[in-house]
Amino acid sequence: GNSSDSQGSERYRGTNVAGAVDSDYLRSTEGEGRNRNYSLSTRYDHKGTRPGENLKLDLRVSGNTSERDSRNASAYTVRPVNANPDLTRQRSDNDTRVIDLTGDYDRPGDNGILRVGYKVARNSNSFDNAFINIANGTLVESVNTGRTNRFEIDEFTAALYGTYQLRLSGKWGVQGGLR
């Protein structure tokens, strides 16, 4: 994993259609974040007793977690109509996890080749973004519901397949299968 700290200043200036300045401010930001990643992959290969007979199993596990917190202070020279409060805070927490298991088996026969396999996978994601308004003077925090959001996605996949390729001659064959 790694962490990061940041500081920055940005100046924003906007004009209306008549060309008059309708917003002008300087935003100072301080932030900190952490990010952790992991990954594991393993594979098993087995050659059978027949030429071309193979079994392959793969397992992959990975994940990422990131957290970010930033504080903003805006100094308005010309305050726009829809301006955020002078003090705001943003927090983001994101998490991704993937588990993937696959297997493939090939078995040649006298007249053709049988291929079967499977895949089982789970993919989980969560995205949590909070925008906080901070009241001047009292420093009381309130959630900005117009900008705060949270999404969770949990996906599970299970699949099987099988094919058989029949040799009709040295140049011709026919294949059928199911998924």
XYZ file of C-alpha atoms in Angstrom, residues 38-42 59-63 98-100:
13
model
C -3.123 -7.162 -3.464
C -3.072 -9.924 -6.030
C -2.657 -13.697 -5.906
C -2.593 -15.998 -8.889
C -1.987 -19.731 -8.994
C -7.303 -19.193 -9.434
C -6.978 -15.397 -9.321
C -7.754 -13.222 -6.315
C -7.208 -9.458 -6.312
C -8.380 -6.350 -4.556
C -12.272 -10.104 -7.552
C -12.173 -13.898 -7.242
C -11.940 -15.904 -10.475
